[in-house]
XYZ file of C-alpha atoms in Angstrom:
373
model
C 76.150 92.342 43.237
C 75.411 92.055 46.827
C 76.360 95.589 49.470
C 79.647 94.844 51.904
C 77.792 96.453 54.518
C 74.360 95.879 54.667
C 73.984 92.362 51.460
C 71.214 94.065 49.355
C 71.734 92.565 46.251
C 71.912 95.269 43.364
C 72.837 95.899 39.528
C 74.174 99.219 40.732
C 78.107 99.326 41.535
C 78.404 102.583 42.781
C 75.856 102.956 45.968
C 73.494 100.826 47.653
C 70.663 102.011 47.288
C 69.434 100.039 50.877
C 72.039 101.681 53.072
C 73.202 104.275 50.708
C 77.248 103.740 51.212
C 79.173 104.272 48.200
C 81.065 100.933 47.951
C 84.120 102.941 46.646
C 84.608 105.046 49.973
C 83.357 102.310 51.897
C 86.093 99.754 51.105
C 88.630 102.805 51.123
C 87.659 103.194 55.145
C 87.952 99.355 55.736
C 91.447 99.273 54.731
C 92.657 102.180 56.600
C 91.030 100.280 59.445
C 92.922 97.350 58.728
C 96.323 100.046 58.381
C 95.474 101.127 62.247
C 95.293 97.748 63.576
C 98.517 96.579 61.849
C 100.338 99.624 63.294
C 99.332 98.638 66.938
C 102.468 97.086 68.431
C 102.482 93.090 67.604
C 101.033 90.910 70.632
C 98.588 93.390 71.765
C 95.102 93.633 71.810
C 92.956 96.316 69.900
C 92.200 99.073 72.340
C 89.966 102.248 72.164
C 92.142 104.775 70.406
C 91.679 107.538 72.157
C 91.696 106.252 75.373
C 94.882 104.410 76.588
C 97.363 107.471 77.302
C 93.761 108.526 79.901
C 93.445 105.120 81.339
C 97.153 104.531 82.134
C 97.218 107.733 84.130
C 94.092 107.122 86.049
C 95.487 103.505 86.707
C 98.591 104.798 88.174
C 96.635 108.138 90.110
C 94.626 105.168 91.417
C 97.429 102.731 92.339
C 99.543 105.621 93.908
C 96.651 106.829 96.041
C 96.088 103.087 97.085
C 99.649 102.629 98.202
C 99.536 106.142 100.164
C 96.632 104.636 102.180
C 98.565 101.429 102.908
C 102.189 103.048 103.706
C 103.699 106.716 104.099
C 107.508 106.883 103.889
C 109.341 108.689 106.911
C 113.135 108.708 108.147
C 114.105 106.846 110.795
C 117.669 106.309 112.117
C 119.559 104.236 114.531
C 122.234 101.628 114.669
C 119.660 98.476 113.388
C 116.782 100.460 111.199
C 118.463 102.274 107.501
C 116.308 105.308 106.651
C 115.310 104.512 103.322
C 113.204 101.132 104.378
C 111.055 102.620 106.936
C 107.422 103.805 105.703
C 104.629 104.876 108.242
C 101.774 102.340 108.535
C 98.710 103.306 106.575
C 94.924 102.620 106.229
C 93.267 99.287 104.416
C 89.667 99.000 103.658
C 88.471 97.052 106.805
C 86.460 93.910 106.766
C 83.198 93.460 109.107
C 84.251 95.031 112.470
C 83.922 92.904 115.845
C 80.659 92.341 117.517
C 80.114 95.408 119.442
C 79.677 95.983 123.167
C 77.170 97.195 124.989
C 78.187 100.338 127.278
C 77.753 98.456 130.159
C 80.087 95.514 128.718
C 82.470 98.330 127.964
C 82.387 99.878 131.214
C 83.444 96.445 133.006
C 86.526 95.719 131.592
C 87.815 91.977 132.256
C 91.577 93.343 132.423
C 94.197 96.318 131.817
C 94.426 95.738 128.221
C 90.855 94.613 127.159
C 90.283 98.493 128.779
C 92.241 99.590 126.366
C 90.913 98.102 123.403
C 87.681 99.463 124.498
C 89.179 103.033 124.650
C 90.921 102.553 121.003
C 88.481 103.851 118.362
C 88.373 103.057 114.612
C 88.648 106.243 112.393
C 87.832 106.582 108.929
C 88.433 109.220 106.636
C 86.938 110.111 102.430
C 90.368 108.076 101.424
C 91.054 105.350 103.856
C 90.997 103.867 107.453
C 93.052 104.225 110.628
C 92.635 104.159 114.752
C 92.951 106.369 117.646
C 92.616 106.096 121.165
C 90.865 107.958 123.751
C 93.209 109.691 126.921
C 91.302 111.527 129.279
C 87.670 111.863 130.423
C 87.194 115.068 128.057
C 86.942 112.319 125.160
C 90.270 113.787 123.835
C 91.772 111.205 120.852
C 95.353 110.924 119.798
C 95.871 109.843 116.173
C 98.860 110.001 113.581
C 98.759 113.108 111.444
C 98.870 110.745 107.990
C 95.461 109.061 109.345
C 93.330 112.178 109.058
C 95.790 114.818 107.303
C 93.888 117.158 104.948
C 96.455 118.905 103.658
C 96.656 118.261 100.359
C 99.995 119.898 99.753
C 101.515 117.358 102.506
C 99.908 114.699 101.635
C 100.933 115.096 97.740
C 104.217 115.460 98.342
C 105.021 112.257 100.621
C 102.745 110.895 98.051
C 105.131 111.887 95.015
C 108.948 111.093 96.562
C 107.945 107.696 97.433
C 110.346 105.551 95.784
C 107.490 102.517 95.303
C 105.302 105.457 93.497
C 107.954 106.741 91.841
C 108.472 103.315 90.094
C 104.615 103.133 89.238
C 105.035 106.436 87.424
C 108.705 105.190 85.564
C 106.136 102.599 84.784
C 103.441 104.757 83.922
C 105.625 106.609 81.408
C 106.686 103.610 79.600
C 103.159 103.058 79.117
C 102.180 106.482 77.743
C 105.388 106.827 75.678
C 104.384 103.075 73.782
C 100.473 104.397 73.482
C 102.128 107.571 71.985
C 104.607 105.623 68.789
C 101.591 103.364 68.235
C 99.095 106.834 67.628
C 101.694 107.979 65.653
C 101.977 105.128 63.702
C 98.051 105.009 62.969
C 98.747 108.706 62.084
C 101.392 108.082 59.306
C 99.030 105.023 58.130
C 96.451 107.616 56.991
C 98.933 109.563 55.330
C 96.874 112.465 53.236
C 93.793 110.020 52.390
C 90.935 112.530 51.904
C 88.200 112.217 54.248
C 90.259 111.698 57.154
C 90.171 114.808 58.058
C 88.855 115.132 61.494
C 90.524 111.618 62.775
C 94.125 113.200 61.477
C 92.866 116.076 64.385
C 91.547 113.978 67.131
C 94.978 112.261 66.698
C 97.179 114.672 66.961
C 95.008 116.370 69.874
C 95.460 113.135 71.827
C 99.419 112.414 70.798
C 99.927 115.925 72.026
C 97.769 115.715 75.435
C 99.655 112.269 76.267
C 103.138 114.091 75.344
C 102.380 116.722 77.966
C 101.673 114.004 80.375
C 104.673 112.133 79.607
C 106.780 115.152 80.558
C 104.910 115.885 83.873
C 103.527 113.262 86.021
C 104.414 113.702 89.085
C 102.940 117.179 88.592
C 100.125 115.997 87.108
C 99.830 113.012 90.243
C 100.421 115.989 92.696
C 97.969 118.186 91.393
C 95.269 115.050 91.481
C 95.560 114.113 94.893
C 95.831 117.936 96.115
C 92.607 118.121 94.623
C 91.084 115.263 95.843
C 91.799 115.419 99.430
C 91.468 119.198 99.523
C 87.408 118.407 98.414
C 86.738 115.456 100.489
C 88.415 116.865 104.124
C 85.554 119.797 103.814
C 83.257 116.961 104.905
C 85.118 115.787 107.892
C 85.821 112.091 108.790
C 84.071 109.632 111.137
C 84.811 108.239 114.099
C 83.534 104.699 115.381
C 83.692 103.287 118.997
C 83.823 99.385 120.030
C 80.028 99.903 121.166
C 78.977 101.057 117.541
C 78.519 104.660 118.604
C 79.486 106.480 115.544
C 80.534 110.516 115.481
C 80.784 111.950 112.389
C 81.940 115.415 110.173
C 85.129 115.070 112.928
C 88.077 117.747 112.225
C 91.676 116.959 113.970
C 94.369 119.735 114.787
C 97.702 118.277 113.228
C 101.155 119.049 114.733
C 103.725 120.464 112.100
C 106.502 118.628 113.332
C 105.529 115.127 114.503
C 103.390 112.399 112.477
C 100.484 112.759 115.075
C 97.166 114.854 115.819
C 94.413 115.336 118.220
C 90.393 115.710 118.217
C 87.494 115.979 120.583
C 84.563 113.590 120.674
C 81.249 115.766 121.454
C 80.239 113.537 124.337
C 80.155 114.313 127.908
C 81.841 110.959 128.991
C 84.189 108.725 127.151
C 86.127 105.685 128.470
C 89.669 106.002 127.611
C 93.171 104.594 128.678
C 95.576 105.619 131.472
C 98.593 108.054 130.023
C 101.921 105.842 131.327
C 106.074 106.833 130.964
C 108.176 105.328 127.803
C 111.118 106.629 129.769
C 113.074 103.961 132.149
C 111.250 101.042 130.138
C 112.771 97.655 130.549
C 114.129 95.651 127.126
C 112.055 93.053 126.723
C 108.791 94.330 128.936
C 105.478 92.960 127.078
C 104.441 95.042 124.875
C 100.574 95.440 123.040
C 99.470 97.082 120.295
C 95.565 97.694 119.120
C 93.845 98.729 116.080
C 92.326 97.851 112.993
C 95.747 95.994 111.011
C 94.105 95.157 107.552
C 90.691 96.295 108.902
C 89.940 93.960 111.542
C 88.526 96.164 113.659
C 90.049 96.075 117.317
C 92.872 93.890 117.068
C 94.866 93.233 119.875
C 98.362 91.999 119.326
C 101.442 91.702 121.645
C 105.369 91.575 121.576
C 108.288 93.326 123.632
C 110.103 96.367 124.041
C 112.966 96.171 121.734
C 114.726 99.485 122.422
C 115.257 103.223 122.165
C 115.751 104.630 118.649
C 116.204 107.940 117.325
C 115.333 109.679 113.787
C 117.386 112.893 113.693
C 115.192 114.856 116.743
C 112.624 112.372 116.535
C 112.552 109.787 119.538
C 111.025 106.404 118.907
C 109.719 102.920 120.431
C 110.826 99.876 119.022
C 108.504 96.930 119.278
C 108.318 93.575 117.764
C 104.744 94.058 118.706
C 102.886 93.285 115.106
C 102.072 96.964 113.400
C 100.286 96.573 110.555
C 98.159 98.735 107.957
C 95.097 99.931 109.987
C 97.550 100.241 113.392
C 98.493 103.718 112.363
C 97.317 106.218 115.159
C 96.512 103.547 117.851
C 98.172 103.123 121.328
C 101.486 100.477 122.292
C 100.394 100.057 125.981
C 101.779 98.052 128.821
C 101.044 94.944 130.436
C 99.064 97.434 133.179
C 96.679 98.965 130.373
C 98.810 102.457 130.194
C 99.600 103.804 127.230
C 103.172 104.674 126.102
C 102.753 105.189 122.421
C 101.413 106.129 119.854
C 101.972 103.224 116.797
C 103.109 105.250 113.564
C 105.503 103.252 111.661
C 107.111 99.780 110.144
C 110.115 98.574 108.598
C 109.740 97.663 105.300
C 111.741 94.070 104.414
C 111.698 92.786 107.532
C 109.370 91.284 110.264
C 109.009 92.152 113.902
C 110.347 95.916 113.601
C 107.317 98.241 114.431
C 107.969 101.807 115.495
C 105.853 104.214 118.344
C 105.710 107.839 118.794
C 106.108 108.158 122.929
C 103.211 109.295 124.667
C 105.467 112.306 126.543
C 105.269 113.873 122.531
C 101.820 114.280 122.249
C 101.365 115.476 126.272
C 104.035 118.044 124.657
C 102.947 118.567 121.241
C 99.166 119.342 123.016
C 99.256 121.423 126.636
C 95.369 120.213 126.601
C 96.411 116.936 127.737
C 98.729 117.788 130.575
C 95.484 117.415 132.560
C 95.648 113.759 132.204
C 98.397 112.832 133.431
């Protein structure tokens, strides 16, 4: 006869004396092999055993984190925006950034609003990518909160009771909970066969760990991006101007009540943007926004004032003005170059409805920069 395993032909039936597997025991573990795959559900490919229940989760911590960088949700109310579609413009990984200017090019502005684009900075954090702009000589930067937020508590929980996430997890669950009946069924396949032993145990183990899951993921999620964003703030985030000059291990004071904070380059001189009045401000004045929308660095885009709005006692711009992940934390300035916002937000579902922060909040919110006005 001729081994299973290894074909060293043999008078022996027992054990192969090549290999040494006793053909008895040997055939025994082949079909309970063939008993696990049968038990996997029917359509679906053979997968590591131990490892699906692990890999959905990480795929969903992983989406979830993704979508935070792309969109926060925040309330907004008002006659034409409902508060459940509105979700604060985000980060995206950015793409080559424009050809950077000299100082001197930077210094001699061609207009208002090319000024401003050279005062607008590009600010990237451990998990994602946002912009700022510059407001007085003192190389003082506004920014939204979300953009360089390190509290991990915060950011968890906007994180968590995002309806989008929240159907990623539902997901996420379904996933776990089908990874779970198939382990179970490869667990009643080996029934009390002797040898099996220690895969009965890693089994169980893993139905048990993936059970716990099941029943806790958005405390599990929670805990995992706490974590994570707790570890990478220690280091700081970076800060990049149109020139190329790059300042990094950068730390940002965050206002507790409104989506927006405020840091200091270390540089003696800084050009940055002229502080204007939302207040009085025509319908339909020309609007821009710049930033880095889907990381092209420095964008410059324009539309009109659409109107007041307000979010309980949150005030807020309305632009048409094109806000888009990567805008977060840059300025909506005039036709004249002054800045009279602070771009925090979209509408989700529809085009052309882009929310600001006014500029009086943040000369409010921070006393430091009542000198620039």
């Amino acid at each position: 006869m001729h081994c299973p395993k290894c074909g060293h032909g043999q008078d022996d039936a027992a054990r192969c004396a090549s290999c040494g597997i006793y053909f008895d025991k040997w055939h025994e573990q082949q079909r309970l092999a063939n008993a696990r795959v049968r038990a996997q559900a029917p359509g679906e490919a053979d997968e590591p055993r131990f490892g699906f229940g692990a890999l959905t989760l990480t795929a969903l911590l992983t989406g979830a984190s993704v979508y935070w960088l792309m969109h926060q949700r925040t309330g907004a109310s008002g006659s034409t925006a409902p508060p459940a579609s509105q979700v604060s413009v985000g980060k995206a990984d950015p793409l080559p950034p424009a050809a950077p200017l000299t100082p001197a090019m930077r210094s001699s502005a061609l207009n208002p609003i090319e000024g401003a684009r050279n005062a607008t900075v590009l600010i990237k954090t451990a998990w994602g990518f946002g912009s700022g702009f510059i407001v007085d000589d003192d190389c003082h930067v506004i920014t939204n909160r979300h953009v360089v937020d390190d509290n991990g508590l915060r950011v968890a929980g906007t994180v968590v009771e995002d309806p989008q996430v929240r159907s990623r997890m539902a997901a996420a669950q379904q996933q776990l909970q089908a990874s779970i009946y198939r382990e179970q069924q490869v667990l009643r396949a080996l029934g009390d066969e002797p040898g099996m032993n220690t895969d009965r145990l890693q089994l169980r183990t893993h139905i048990e760990e993936m059970q716990r899951e099941v029943a806790d993921i958005p405390g599990h999620l929670s805990q995992t991006i706490s974590n994570e964003v707790a570890s990478t703030a220690r280091t700081g985030f970076t800060v990049t101007l149109i020139d190329g000059t790059v300042y990094q291990g950068l730390h940002a004071r965050s206002s507790d009540h409104v989506d927006l904070a405020l840091f200091q380059l270390p540089s003696a001189h800084c050009a940055h943007v002229s502080i204007g009045h939302s207040v009085g401000l025509s319908v339909g004045a020309r609007l821009y926004t710049i930033g880095n929308p889907a990381g092209l660095a420095y964008t410059v885009t324009s539309g009109i004032f659409s109107g007041q709005r307000q979010d309980g006692s949150q005030h807020l711009l309305q632009t048409d003005a094109p806000i888009n992940p990567g805008n977060s934390g840059g300025p909506l300035i005039t036709e004249s170059g002054t800045v009279i916002g602070v771009n925090t937000m979209v509408l989700r579902g529809a085009q052309g409805i882009g929310f600001a922060i006014p500029i009086e909040a943040a000369i409010e919110e921070f006393p430091v920069l009542r000198s620039a006005l």
